[in-house]
Amino acid sequence: MHDVQHDTPAAEPEVARVARDDAPSDGPSDGPAAQPAPGPRPRPKSSYELPTRQNTVLRNILWALGLTMAVVVVMAVAFFGVGADLEREPLENSEVDVAASAERAQDLAAFPVAAPAPGEAWAERSARFTDGQNQRWQVQYSSPSGAHVTLTQEGELSAPMLSAALPGAAVQEDLEIEGTTCQVLAGGDEDDRTGIACEGEGFGLVVAGTADRAELEELTAAALTSTRG
C-alpha cells in the first residue's frame, strides 16, 4: 500500500498594520505664517456737496441772467426780424419762373393772376400766392435801374390792400394805362416809394417801389396786359 502524503499549507505571514496618525501635529509648521485680516478700507470722499446758501444764490443769479438774455433775443428777432426778402440778393444763375408760378396760382385764385413779362432788363426775385379769405398774389422784381419793385394783386382794390402795399399812400394824380383807370400814389412821410394802383375787371393791382415812374408804368402795363389772356 502506498502512503498518501498530504502537504500542509504554510501559514500566511502576518500583515503588519500601519497605524496612521490623523491627529494634527502640535509642532512647528514649515508653511508660511498666516497673515492678519486686512482692516476696512476708508471710503472715498463723495463729490456731492449739500447746497449752501452761497451756491444757491449764485445758481439763481445765473438762471435769471440766462432767462433775461433769452427774452432779449426773442424780442430782438420779433422787432427787427431776420432780414427782409428785399435785402437778400438772389443766388447767381438762379431764376424765378413767374409764369409757371402764376399758372399754379390760377388754379386757386378767384381773379385773373397777372404774369407780366416786362423785358429782359427786369429780374424776377420772388413770387408768392396766399390762399384764403383774402387771396393775394405778390411778385418782387429788380428794375433795370436796380430798384426794388413789388407787384401786389388781390380780388379788389381796397383800403387794407393799399395800406399793406404802400403804407400812408396819398393819391397824386389819375392816369390811364392799357385802357384801365389808375392812380399814382406817393408813400408816407418816411417812405420814399412811389406806387401805381389800378382797378381791373375783378381784381385790384398795386405796383410800388423805389423805381422811377417810367419803370413803374412799364411793369403795370405788362401786368394789365397779362390779365387779358
mmCIF file of C-alpha atoms in Angstrom:
data_model
loop_
_atom_site.group_PDB
_atom_site.id
_atom_site.type_symbol
_atom_site.label_atom_id
_atom_site.label_comp_id
_atom_site.label_asym_id
_atom_site.label_seq_id
_atom_site.Cartn_x
_atom_site.Cartn_y
_atom_site.Cartn_z
ATOM 1 C CA MET A 1 0.000 0.000 0.000
ATOM 2 C CA HIS A 2 1.164 3.427 -0.795
ATOM 3 C CA ASP A 3 1.260 6.040 1.815
ATOM 4 C CA VAL A 4 -0.543 9.164 0.774
ATOM 5 C CA GLN A 5 1.409 12.218 1.728
ATOM 6 C CA HIS A 6 -0.579 15.344 2.317
ATOM 7 C CA ASP A 7 1.157 18.728 2.024
ATOM 8 C CA THR A 8 0.251 21.038 4.837
ATOM 9 C CA PRO A 9 -0.066 24.647 3.587
ATOM 10 C CA ALA A 10 2.357 27.055 5.071
ATOM 11 C CA ALA A 11 0.969 29.629 7.397
ATOM 12 C CA GLU A 12 0.366 33.015 5.781
ATOM 13 C CA PRO A 13 2.673 35.732 7.044
ATOM 14 C CA GLU A 14 1.034 38.222 9.333
ATOM 15 C CA VAL A 15 0.426 41.513 7.661
ATOM 16 C CA ALA A 16 1.609 44.353 9.760
ATOM 17 C CA ARG A 17 -0.842 47.049 10.258
ATOM 18 C CA VAL A 18 0.389 50.524 9.685
ATOM 19 C CA ALA A 19 -1.157 52.959 12.008
ATOM 20 C CA ARG A 20 -1.814 56.373 10.554
ATOM 21 C CA ASP A 21 -1.941 59.202 12.871
ATOM 22 C CA ASP A 22 -4.676 61.551 11.722
ATOM 23 C CA ALA A 23 -4.364 63.816 14.656
ATOM 24 C CA PRO A 24 -2.940 67.309 13.932
ATOM 25 C CA SER A 25 0.610 67.882 14.901
ATOM 26 C CA ASP A 26 1.392 70.384 17.596
ATOM 27 C CA GLY A 27 4.858 71.009 16.276
ATOM 28 C CA PRO A 28 6.019 73.946 14.183
ATOM 29 C CA SER A 29 4.934 74.058 10.543
ATOM 30 C CA ASP A 30 7.221 74.650 7.616
ATOM 31 C CA GLY A 31 4.496 76.657 5.637
ATOM 32 C CA PRO A 32 4.127 80.474 5.548
ATOM 33 C CA ALA A 33 2.789 82.201 8.584
ATOM 34 C CA ALA A 34 -0.856 83.276 8.473
ATOM 35 C CA GLN A 35 -1.389 86.980 7.649
ATOM 36 C CA PRO A 36 -3.701 89.090 9.809
ATOM 37 C CA ALA A 37 -7.069 90.018 8.218
ATOM 38 C CA PRO A 38 -6.961 93.436 6.493
ATOM 39 C CA GLY A 39 -8.876 96.197 8.136
ATOM 40 C CA PRO A 40 -11.763 98.092 6.423
ATOM 41 C CA ARG A 41 -10.711 100.432 3.622
ATOM 42 C CA PRO A 42 -11.562 104.106 4.002
ATOM 43 C CA ARG A 43 -14.436 105.218 1.749
ATOM 44 C CA PRO A 44 -13.624 107.804 -0.935
ATOM 45 C CA LYS A 45 -14.938 111.230 -0.245
ATOM 46 C CA SER A 46 -18.116 111.983 -2.210
ATOM 47 C CA SER A 47 -18.012 114.822 -4.711
ATOM 48 C CA TYR A 48 -21.595 115.724 -3.893
ATOM 49 C CA GLU A 49 -21.985 118.697 -1.668
ATOM 50 C CA LEU A 50 -25.087 119.760 0.068
ATOM 51 C CA PRO A 51 -26.447 123.042 -1.291
ATOM 52 C CA THR A 52 -25.443 126.040 0.678
ATOM 53 C CA ARG A 53 -26.893 129.489 0.750
ATOM 54 C CA GLN A 54 -23.968 130.861 -1.255
ATOM 55 C CA ASN A 55 -24.096 128.455 -4.211
ATOM 56 C CA THR A 56 -27.919 128.552 -4.235
ATOM 57 C CA VAL A 57 -27.900 132.332 -4.649
ATOM 58 C CA LEU A 58 -25.254 132.077 -7.392
ATOM 59 C CA ARG A 59 -27.277 129.473 -9.264
ATOM 60 C CA ASN A 60 -30.406 131.641 -9.090
ATOM 61 C CA ILE A 61 -28.459 134.608 -10.465
ATOM 62 C CA LEU A 62 -27.172 132.539 -13.400
ATOM 63 C CA TRP A 63 -30.679 131.290 -14.172
ATOM 64 C CA ALA A 64 -32.027 134.836 -14.100
ATOM 65 C CA LEU A 65 -29.288 136.093 -16.437
ATOM 66 C CA GLY A 66 -29.883 133.242 -18.896
ATOM 67 C CA LEU A 67 -33.628 133.833 -18.918
ATOM 68 C CA THR A 68 -33.146 137.566 -19.423
ATOM 69 C CA MET A 69 -30.817 137.008 -22.388
ATOM 70 C CA ALA A 70 -33.297 134.594 -23.975
ATOM 71 C CA VAL A 71 -36.109 137.141 -23.670
ATOM 72 C CA VAL A 72 -33.911 139.873 -25.181
ATOM 73 C CA VAL A 73 -33.015 137.665 -28.164
ATOM 74 C CA VAL A 74 -36.658 136.763 -28.815
ATOM 75 C CA MET A 75 -37.742 140.406 -28.634
ATOM 76 C CA ALA A 76 -34.913 141.478 -30.948
ATOM 77 C CA VAL A 77 -35.873 138.885 -33.560
ATOM 78 C CA ALA A 78 -39.550 139.854 -33.297
ATOM 79 C CA PHE A 79 -38.794 143.579 -33.604
ATOM 80 C CA PHE A 80 -36.022 143.648 -36.197
ATOM 81 C CA GLY A 81 -36.787 140.394 -37.992
ATOM 82 C CA VAL A 82 -34.228 138.101 -39.570
ATOM 83 C CA GLY A 83 -33.834 140.074 -42.791
ATOM 84 C CA ALA A 84 -36.403 141.161 -45.343
ATOM 85 C CA ASP A 85 -36.685 139.391 -48.671
ATOM 86 C CA LEU A 86 -35.807 142.621 -50.467
ATOM 87 C CA GLU A 87 -32.426 142.662 -48.743
ATOM 88 C CA ARG A 88 -31.459 139.209 -49.945
ATOM 89 C CA GLU A 89 -29.586 139.052 -53.210
ATOM 90 C CA PRO A 90 -30.610 136.173 -55.474
ATOM 91 C CA LEU A 91 -28.090 133.418 -55.995
ATOM 92 C CA GLU A 92 -26.040 133.538 -59.149
ATOM 93 C CA ASN A 93 -27.724 131.825 -62.108
ATOM 94 C CA SER A 94 -30.917 131.398 -60.062
ATOM 95 C CA GLU A 95 -34.186 132.472 -61.673
ATOM 96 C CA VAL A 96 -37.806 132.647 -60.571
ATOM 97 C CA ASP A 97 -40.323 131.382 -63.105
ATOM 98 C CA VAL A 98 -43.192 133.801 -62.513
ATOM 99 C CA ALA A 99 -45.235 132.408 -65.408
ATOM 100 C CA ALA A 100 -45.154 128.864 -64.003
ATOM 101 C CA SER A 101 -45.977 130.120 -60.504
ATOM 102 C CA ALA A 102 -48.867 132.169 -61.890
ATOM 103 C CA GLU A 103 -50.299 129.090 -63.621
ATOM 104 C CA ARG A 104 -50.313 127.165 -60.344
ATOM 105 C CA ALA A 105 -51.822 130.136 -58.501
ATOM 106 C CA GLN A 106 -54.555 130.478 -61.120
ATOM 107 C CA ASP A 107 -55.913 127.060 -60.132
ATOM 108 C CA LEU A 108 -56.810 128.544 -56.732
ATOM 109 C CA ALA A 109 -57.271 132.260 -57.347
ATOM 110 C CA ALA A 110 -60.708 133.790 -57.891
ATOM 111 C CA PHE A 111 -59.232 136.557 -60.086
ATOM 112 C CA PRO A 112 -57.068 136.561 -63.223
ATOM 113 C CA VAL A 113 -53.495 136.239 -61.962
ATOM 114 C CA ALA A 114 -51.047 138.689 -63.536
ATOM 115 C CA ALA A 115 -47.891 137.221 -65.058
ATOM 116 C CA PRO A 116 -46.152 140.229 -66.611
ATOM 117 C CA ALA A 117 -43.197 139.958 -68.956
ATOM 118 C CA PRO A 118 -41.718 143.461 -68.755
ATOM 119 C CA GLY A 119 -38.457 142.665 -70.532
ATOM 120 C CA GLU A 120 -35.060 141.058 -70.111
ATOM 121 C CA ALA A 121 -33.722 144.006 -68.109
ATOM 122 C CA TRP A 122 -36.149 143.161 -65.309
ATOM 123 C CA ALA A 123 -35.105 140.473 -62.818
ATOM 124 C CA GLU A 124 -37.763 138.355 -61.121
ATOM 125 C CA ARG A 125 -36.835 137.884 -57.475
ATOM 126 C CA SER A 126 -39.752 136.021 -55.889
ATOM 127 C CA ALA A 127 -43.372 135.021 -56.473
ATOM 128 C CA ARG A 128 -45.889 134.026 -53.814
ATOM 129 C CA PHE A 129 -49.609 133.291 -53.743
ATOM 130 C CA THR A 130 -51.528 133.368 -50.456
ATOM 131 C CA ASP A 131 -54.799 131.458 -50.415
ATOM 132 C CA GLY A 132 -57.660 132.010 -48.006
ATOM 133 C CA GLN A 133 -60.414 134.521 -47.484
ATOM 134 C CA ASN A 134 -58.232 137.367 -48.786
ATOM 135 C CA GLN A 135 -56.278 135.841 -51.651
ATOM 136 C CA ARG A 136 -53.104 137.661 -52.605
ATOM 137 C CA TRP A 137 -50.604 137.320 -55.444
ATOM 138 C CA GLN A 138 -47.273 139.070 -54.942
ATOM 139 C CA VAL A 139 -44.209 139.252 -57.182
ATOM 140 C CA GLN A 140 -40.963 141.096 -56.465
ATOM 141 C CA TYR A 141 -38.657 142.458 -59.152
ATOM 142 C CA SER A 142 -35.424 144.320 -59.639
ATOM 143 C CA SER A 143 -35.956 147.062 -62.204
ATOM 144 C CA PRO A 144 -33.457 147.912 -64.970
ATOM 145 C CA SER A 145 -32.108 150.688 -62.720
ATOM 146 C CA GLY A 146 -31.622 148.211 -59.856
ATOM 147 C CA ALA A 147 -34.570 149.408 -57.766
ATOM 148 C CA HIS A 148 -36.846 147.053 -55.864
ATOM 149 C CA VAL A 149 -40.427 146.879 -57.138
ATOM 150 C CA THR A 150 -43.304 144.805 -55.739
ATOM 151 C CA LEU A 151 -46.465 143.849 -57.619
ATOM 152 C CA THR A 152 -49.458 143.057 -55.389
ATOM 153 C CA GLN A 153 -52.772 141.749 -56.701
ATOM 154 C CA GLU A 154 -55.999 140.864 -54.899
ATOM 155 C CA GLY A 155 -59.652 140.336 -55.753
ATOM 156 C CA GLU A 156 -60.397 144.059 -55.387
ATOM 157 C CA LEU A 157 -58.598 147.317 -54.749
ATOM 158 C CA SER A 158 -59.375 148.014 -51.096
ATOM 159 C CA ALA A 159 -58.067 150.308 -48.381
ATOM 160 C CA PRO A 160 -56.414 147.425 -46.457
ATOM 161 C CA MET A 161 -54.662 146.334 -49.644
ATOM 162 C CA LEU A 162 -53.344 149.863 -50.299
ATOM 163 C CA SER A 163 -52.239 150.212 -46.682
ATOM 164 C CA ALA A 164 -50.336 146.917 -46.825
ATOM 165 C CA ALA A 165 -48.729 147.589 -50.210
ATOM 166 C CA LEU A 166 -47.822 151.245 -49.574
ATOM 167 C CA PRO A 167 -48.473 152.459 -46.007
ATOM 168 C CA GLY A 168 -49.587 156.077 -45.743
ATOM 169 C CA ALA A 169 -50.164 156.330 -49.501
ATOM 170 C CA ALA A 170 -51.649 159.532 -50.902
ATOM 171 C CA VAL A 171 -53.088 159.987 -54.401
ATOM 172 C CA GLN A 172 -51.067 162.356 -56.574
ATOM 173 C CA GLU A 173 -52.859 162.098 -59.907
ATOM 174 C CA ASP A 174 -55.013 159.881 -62.122
ATOM 175 C CA LEU A 175 -53.855 158.245 -65.338
ATOM 176 C CA GLU A 176 -54.912 155.549 -67.757
ATOM 177 C CA ILE A 177 -52.747 152.527 -68.562
ATOM 178 C CA GLU A 178 -53.781 149.935 -71.142
ATOM 179 C CA GLY A 179 -57.362 151.202 -71.025
ATOM 180 C CA THR A 180 -57.570 150.894 -67.232
ATOM 181 C CA THR A 181 -58.015 153.824 -64.880
ATOM 182 C CA CYS A 182 -55.148 154.031 -62.397
ATOM 183 C CA GLN A 183 -53.784 156.393 -59.778
ATOM 184 C CA VAL A 184 -50.249 157.481 -58.967
ATOM 185 C CA LEU A 185 -49.531 157.166 -55.251
ATOM 186 C CA ALA A 186 -46.873 158.667 -53.001
ATOM 187 C CA GLY A 187 -45.642 156.871 -49.894
ATOM 188 C CA GLY A 188 -45.891 158.145 -46.342
ATOM 189 C CA ASP A 189 -43.570 160.590 -44.609
ATOM 190 C CA GLU A 190 -40.782 158.041 -44.078
ATOM 191 C CA ASP A 191 -41.472 156.028 -47.242
ATOM 192 C CA ASP A 192 -39.729 157.182 -50.411
ATOM 193 C CA ARG A 193 -41.516 154.677 -52.630
ATOM 194 C CA THR A 194 -43.956 155.526 -55.386
ATOM 195 C CA GLY A 195 -46.888 153.385 -56.433
ATOM 196 C CA ILE A 196 -49.477 152.901 -59.155
ATOM 197 C CA ALA A 197 -52.861 151.446 -58.194
ATOM 198 C CA CYS A 198 -55.332 150.117 -60.762
ATOM 199 C CA GLU A 199 -58.853 148.683 -60.520
ATOM 200 C CA GLY A 200 -59.223 146.000 -63.177
ATOM 201 C CA GLU A 201 -62.102 143.695 -64.064
ATOM 202 C CA GLY A 202 -62.455 141.538 -60.968
ATOM 203 C CA PHE A 203 -59.122 142.437 -59.378
ATOM 204 C CA GLY A 204 -57.076 145.204 -57.811
ATOM 205 C CA LEU A 205 -53.416 145.840 -58.671
ATOM 206 C CA VAL A 206 -50.700 147.869 -56.944
ATOM 207 C CA VAL A 207 -47.148 148.287 -58.254
ATOM 208 C CA ALA A 208 -44.867 150.067 -55.777
ATOM 209 C CA GLY A 209 -41.146 150.587 -55.325
ATOM 210 C CA THR A 210 -38.205 152.963 -55.414
ATOM 211 C CA ALA A 211 -38.002 152.844 -59.210
ATOM 212 C CA ASP A 212 -38.831 155.898 -61.278
ATOM 213 C CA ARG A 213 -42.313 156.426 -62.655
ATOM 214 C CA ALA A 214 -41.486 155.231 -66.164
ATOM 215 C CA GLU A 215 -40.351 151.836 -64.871
ATOM 216 C CA LEU A 216 -43.431 151.527 -62.657
ATOM 217 C CA GLU A 217 -45.710 152.297 -65.605
ATOM 218 C CA GLU A 218 -43.858 149.734 -67.741
ATOM 219 C CA LEU A 219 -44.405 146.944 -65.218
ATOM 220 C CA THR A 220 -48.022 147.974 -64.609
ATOM 221 C CA ALA A 221 -48.801 147.911 -68.328
ATOM 222 C CA ALA A 222 -47.260 144.441 -68.688
ATOM 223 C CA ALA A 223 -49.283 143.188 -65.708
ATOM 224 C CA LEU A 224 -52.589 144.541 -67.026
ATOM 225 C CA THR A 225 -51.930 143.053 -70.451
ATOM 226 C CA SER A 226 -51.219 139.612 -68.977
ATOM 227 C CA THR A 227 -54.581 139.504 -67.169
ATOM 228 C CA ARG A 228 -56.426 139.614 -70.505
ATOM 229 C CA GLY A 229 -55.036 136.290 -71.614
#
